[in-house]
Each structure stands twice: as C-alpha cells, then as structure tokens.
Short mmCIF file of C-alpha atoms in Angstrom, two decimals:
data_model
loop_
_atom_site.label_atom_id
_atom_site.label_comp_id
_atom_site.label_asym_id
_atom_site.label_seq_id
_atom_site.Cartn_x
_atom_site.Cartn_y
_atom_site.Cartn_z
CA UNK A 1 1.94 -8.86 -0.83
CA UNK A 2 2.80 -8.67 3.05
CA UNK A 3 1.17 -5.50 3.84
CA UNK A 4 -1.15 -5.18 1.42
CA UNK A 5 -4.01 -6.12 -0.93
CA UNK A 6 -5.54 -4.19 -4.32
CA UNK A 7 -8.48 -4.92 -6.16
CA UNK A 8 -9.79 -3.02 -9.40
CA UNK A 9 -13.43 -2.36 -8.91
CA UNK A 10 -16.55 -1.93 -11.61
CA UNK A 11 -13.80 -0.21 -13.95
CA UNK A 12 -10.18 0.93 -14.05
CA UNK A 13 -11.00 4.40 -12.26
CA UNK A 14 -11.09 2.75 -9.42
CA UNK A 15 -9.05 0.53 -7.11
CA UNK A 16 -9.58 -0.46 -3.48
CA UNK A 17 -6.23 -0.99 -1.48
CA UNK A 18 -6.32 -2.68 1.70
CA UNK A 19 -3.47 -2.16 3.63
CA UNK A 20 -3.27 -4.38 7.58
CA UNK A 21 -1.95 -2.24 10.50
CA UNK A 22 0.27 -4.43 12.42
CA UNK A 23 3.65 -5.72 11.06
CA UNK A 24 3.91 -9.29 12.59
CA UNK A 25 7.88 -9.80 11.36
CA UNK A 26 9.01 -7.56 14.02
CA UNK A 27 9.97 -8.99 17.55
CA UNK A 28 10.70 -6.37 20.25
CA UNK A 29 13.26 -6.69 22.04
CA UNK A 30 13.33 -4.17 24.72
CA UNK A 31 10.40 -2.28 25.15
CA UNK A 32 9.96 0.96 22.95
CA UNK A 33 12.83 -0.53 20.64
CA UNK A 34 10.64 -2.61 18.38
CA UNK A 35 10.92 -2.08 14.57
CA UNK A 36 13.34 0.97 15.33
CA UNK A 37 14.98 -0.19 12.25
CA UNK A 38 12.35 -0.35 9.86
CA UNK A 39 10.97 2.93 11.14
CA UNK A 40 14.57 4.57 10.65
CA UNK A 41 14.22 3.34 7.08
CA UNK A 42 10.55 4.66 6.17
CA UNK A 43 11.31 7.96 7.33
CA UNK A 44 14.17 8.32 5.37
CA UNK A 45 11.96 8.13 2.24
CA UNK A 46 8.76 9.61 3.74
CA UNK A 47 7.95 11.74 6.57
CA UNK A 48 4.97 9.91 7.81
CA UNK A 49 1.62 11.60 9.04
CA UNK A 50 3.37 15.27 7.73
CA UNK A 51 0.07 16.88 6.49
CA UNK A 52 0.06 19.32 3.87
CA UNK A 53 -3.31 21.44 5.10
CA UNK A 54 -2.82 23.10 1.81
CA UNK A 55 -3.53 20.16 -0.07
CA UNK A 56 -6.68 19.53 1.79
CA UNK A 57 -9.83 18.80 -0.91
CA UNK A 58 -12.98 19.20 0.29
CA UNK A 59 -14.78 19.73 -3.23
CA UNK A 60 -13.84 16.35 -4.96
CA UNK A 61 -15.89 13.53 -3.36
CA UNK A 62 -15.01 9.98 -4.47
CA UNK A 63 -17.56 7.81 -6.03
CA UNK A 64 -18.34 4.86 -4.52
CA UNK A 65 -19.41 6.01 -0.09
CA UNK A 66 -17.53 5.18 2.54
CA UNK A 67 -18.55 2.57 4.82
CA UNK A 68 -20.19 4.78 8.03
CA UNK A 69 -20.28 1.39 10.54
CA UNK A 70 -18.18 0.33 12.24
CA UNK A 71 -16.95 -3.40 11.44
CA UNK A 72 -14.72 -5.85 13.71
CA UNK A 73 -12.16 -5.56 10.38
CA UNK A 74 -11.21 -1.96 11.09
CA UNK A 75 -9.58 -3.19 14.25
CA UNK A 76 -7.20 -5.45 11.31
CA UNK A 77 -7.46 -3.01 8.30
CA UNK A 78 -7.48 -0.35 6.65
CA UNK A 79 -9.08 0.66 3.34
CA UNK A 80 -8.66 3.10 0.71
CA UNK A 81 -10.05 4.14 -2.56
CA UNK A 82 -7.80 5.00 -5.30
CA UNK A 83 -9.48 6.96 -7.72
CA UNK A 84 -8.56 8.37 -11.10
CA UNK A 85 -11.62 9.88 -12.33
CA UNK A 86 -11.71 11.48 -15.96
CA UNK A 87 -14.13 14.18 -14.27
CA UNK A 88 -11.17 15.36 -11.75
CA UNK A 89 -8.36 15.09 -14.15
CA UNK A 90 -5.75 13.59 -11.35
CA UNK A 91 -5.92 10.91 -9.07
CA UNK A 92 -7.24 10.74 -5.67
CA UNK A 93 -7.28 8.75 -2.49
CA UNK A 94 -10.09 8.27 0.27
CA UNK A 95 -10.30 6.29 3.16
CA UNK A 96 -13.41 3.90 3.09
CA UNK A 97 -12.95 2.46 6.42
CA UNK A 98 -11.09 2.69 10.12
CA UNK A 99 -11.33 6.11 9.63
CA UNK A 100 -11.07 6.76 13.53
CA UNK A 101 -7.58 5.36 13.50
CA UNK A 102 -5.84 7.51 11.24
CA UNK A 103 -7.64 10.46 12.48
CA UNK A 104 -5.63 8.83 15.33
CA UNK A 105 -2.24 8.39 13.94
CA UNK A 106 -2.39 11.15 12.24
CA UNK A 107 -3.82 14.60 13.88
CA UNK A 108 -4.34 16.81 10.48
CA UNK A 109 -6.63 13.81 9.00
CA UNK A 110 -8.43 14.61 12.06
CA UNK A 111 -9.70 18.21 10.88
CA UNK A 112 -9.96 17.04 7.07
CA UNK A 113 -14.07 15.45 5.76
CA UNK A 114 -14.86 11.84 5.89
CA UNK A 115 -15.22 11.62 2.21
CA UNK A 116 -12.70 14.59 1.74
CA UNK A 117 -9.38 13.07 -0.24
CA UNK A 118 -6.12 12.34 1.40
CA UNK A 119 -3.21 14.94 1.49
CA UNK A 120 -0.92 12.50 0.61
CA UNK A 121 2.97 13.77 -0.35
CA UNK A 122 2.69 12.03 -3.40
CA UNK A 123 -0.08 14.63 -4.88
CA UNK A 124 2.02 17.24 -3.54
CA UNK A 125 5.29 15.95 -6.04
CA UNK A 126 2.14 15.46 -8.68
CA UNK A 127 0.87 18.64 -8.20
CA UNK A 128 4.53 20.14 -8.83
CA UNK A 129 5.64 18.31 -11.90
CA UNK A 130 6.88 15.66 -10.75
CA UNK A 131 6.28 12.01 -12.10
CA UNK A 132 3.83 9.96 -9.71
CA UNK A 133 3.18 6.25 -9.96
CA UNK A 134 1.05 4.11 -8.53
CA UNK A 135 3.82 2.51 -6.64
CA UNK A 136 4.51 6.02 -4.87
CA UNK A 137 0.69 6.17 -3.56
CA UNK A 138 0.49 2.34 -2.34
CA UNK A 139 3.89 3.13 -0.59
CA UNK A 140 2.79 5.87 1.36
CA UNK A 141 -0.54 4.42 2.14
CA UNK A 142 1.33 1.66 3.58
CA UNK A 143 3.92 3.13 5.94
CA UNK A 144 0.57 5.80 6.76
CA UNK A 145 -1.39 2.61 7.70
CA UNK A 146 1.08 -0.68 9.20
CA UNK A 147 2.98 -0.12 12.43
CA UNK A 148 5.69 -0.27 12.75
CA UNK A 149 6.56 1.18 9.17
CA UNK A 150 8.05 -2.09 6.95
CA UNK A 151 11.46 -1.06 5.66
CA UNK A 152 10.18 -2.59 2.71
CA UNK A 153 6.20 -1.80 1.39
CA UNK A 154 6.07 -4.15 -1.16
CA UNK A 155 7.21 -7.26 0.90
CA UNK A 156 6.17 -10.61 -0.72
CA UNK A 157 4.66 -13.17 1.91
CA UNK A 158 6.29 -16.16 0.56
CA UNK A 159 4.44 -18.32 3.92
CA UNK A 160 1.46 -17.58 2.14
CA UNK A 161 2.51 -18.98 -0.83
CA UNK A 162 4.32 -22.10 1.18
CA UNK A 163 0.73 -22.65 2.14
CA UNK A 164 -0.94 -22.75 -1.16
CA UNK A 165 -3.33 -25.82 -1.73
CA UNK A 166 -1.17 -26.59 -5.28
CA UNK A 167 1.66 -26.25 -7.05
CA UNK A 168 -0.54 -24.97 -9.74
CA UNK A 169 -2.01 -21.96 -7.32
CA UNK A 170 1.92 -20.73 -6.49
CA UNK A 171 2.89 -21.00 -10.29
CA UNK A 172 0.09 -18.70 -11.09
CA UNK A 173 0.01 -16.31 -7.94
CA UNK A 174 3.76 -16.44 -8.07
CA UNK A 175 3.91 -15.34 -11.43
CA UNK A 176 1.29 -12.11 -10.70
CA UNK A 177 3.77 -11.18 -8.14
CA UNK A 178 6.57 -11.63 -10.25
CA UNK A 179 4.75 -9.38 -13.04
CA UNK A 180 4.29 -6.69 -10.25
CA UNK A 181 7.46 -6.41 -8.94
CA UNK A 182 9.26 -6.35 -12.34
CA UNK A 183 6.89 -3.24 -13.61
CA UNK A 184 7.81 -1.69 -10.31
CA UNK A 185 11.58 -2.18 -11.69
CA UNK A 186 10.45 -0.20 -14.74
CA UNK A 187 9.82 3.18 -12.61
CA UNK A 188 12.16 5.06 -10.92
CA UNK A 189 10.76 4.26 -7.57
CA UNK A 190 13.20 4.65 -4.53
CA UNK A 191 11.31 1.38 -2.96
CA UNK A 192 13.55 -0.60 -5.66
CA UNK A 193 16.45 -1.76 -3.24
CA UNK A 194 18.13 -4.90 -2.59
CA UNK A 195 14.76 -6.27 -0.53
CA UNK A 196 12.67 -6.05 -3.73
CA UNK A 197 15.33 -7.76 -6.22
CA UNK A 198 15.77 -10.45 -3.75
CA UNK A 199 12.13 -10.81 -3.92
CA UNK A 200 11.95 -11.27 -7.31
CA UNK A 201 14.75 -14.26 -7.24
CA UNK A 202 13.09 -16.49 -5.24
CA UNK A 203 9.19 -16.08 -6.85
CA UNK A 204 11.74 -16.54 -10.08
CA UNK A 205 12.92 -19.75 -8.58
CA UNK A 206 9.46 -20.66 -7.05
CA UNK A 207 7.70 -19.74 -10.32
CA UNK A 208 10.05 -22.14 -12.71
CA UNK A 209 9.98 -24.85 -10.05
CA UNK A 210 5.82 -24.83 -10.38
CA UNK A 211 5.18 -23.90 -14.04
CA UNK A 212 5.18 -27.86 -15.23
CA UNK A 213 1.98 -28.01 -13.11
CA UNK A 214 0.05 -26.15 -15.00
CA UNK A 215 0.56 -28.35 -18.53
CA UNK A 216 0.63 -31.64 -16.42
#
C-alpha cells in the first residue's frame, strides 16, 4: 500500500502496522492550501486526534515493549502494535515507536502511558456494539499518522510495482493486493469508494497481464 505496511508477528495476536507520515502525492500550491482536499475528505469520515479520555487504558499492557530509543526512522515512520490477545478479550493498539510525534499531533496522547493503548474511535463503536474491522483500525491509524490525511487510506502504489525487478514479483505482489482490497469489499467499510474500485481494475489488469510469468 501507499501509506502503509503490516506484518503478522510470532502469531496471529499480533500485527505490526507501519504507517509513513508524509503524503508525497500532494503538491501545494499556495502556502497553507496543500492537501486541503484530502483533509476535507478524512474528516468527513473521522475526526482526527478527537480523544476519548474515557477510553484511556492504563491496565492492559501489550506484549511485545516498545522501542525506548530513539531511531533516525521515527523521523519517516510510525509504528503500531495491533493486538488481539485472548487474555483481554478485544483488540488493542500501541504505539511502538515516534511516540514524541503523536504526543505532538495529538495533545490527549500526550497525558495517556507509553505502553498504555490507543483511544482510538474505532474501540469506542466496538465498545458500543458496533461491528469493527480491521480495515476501520488501519484507517484511522493512517489519517492519525500521514500528513496531510490521504482521501484515500488504502492507496495502492502502483510506481512501486512499475519498479518491480520481474514480471513474476508484480503478478504475485499484485495479486496480495488484489486479495486485500477485494476482502475490504466484503465489509461494510465507508473507505470502499470509487478510489478503491479503481484500484482494484488496474492490479486486475496488471495481475492478468503478469500471471503467464509465473508458469513460463
């Protein structure tokens, strides 16, 4: 993806999302105007940095540590453990690393534990009924984290895939993608808008173009 990167670690309670902080597809044009647009567009699905002190949790500490040093990546990045331990019933998110900056971004992460969980809106709808997916928490974590907001989270970086070695590595990475998106289809998510199904078309297109390569 554009914004983001997810790995499952040591078992399927955990996952580590990395999310960047600086959305290169925007060009300012005048200053203070630049990515007005996308910004306009993430805040009409989420009111970003909007703490809920309520849902502050100071007695459920993740478990893998956060990373206390420093490192030249938190200038880049941003990461956070996903977390759905059987102990604690419900999922949780932490932040592992550049923890100054969204103490920064966001003033009520500033009064919340290092290894305390996020408030994150998403627990709030969990917490009241409400059905949660993944999609909803990477979402969030990635309008919290890039700035300006991307009107669309999920964005695919087809340059990357341009840039591929093979045809053989974009058949197969296109068709992970292409996996993704469509379960993402499958939800009622309100990231599923015109971005993400044109998306899909062209890692359809890319993904049929490449396939021979991998039987060749």
């Amino acid at each position: 993806k554009q914004w983001y990167q997810r790995r499952v670690r040591g078992s399927t309670e955990e996952m580590l999302i990395t999310v960047a902080h600086t959305n290169t597809n925007v060009l300012p044009t005048r200053a203070g105007e630049a990515g007005e647009d996308e910004r306009e567009s993430a805040k009409e699905k989420l009111d970003l940095g909007n703490f809920d002190p309520v849902m502050v949790d100071t007695e459920h500490p993740p478990g893998s540590p956060s990373r206390v040093q420093p490192s030249d990546l938190d200038e880049e990045c941003t990461t956070y453990l996903l977390g759905c331990y059987e102990t604690y019933q419900r999922p949780y998110v932490w932040v592992r690393t550049a923890h100054a900056r969204l103490a920064e971004r966001c003033s009520m992460y500033g009064t919340v534990e290092r290894d305390s969980p996020l408030p994150l809106h998403a627990f709030t709808r969990y917490l009241s009924g409400h059905v949660v997916s993944v999609w909803d928490i990477v979402a969030e974590l990635v309008l919290l984290t890039v700035e300006p907001p991307p009107r669309n989270p999920f964005e695919v970086d087809h340059t990357h895939l341009d840039n591929l070695a093979s045809s053989a590595e974009q058949a197969l990475v296109s068709g992970a993608l292409l996996h993704s998106l469509q379960l993402l289809l499958t939800t009622d998510s309100p990231w599923v808008t015109e971005d993400i199904l044109r998306d899909i078309k062209h890692l359809s297109l890319r993904h049929i173009h490449t396939l021979p390569s991998l039987v060749m």
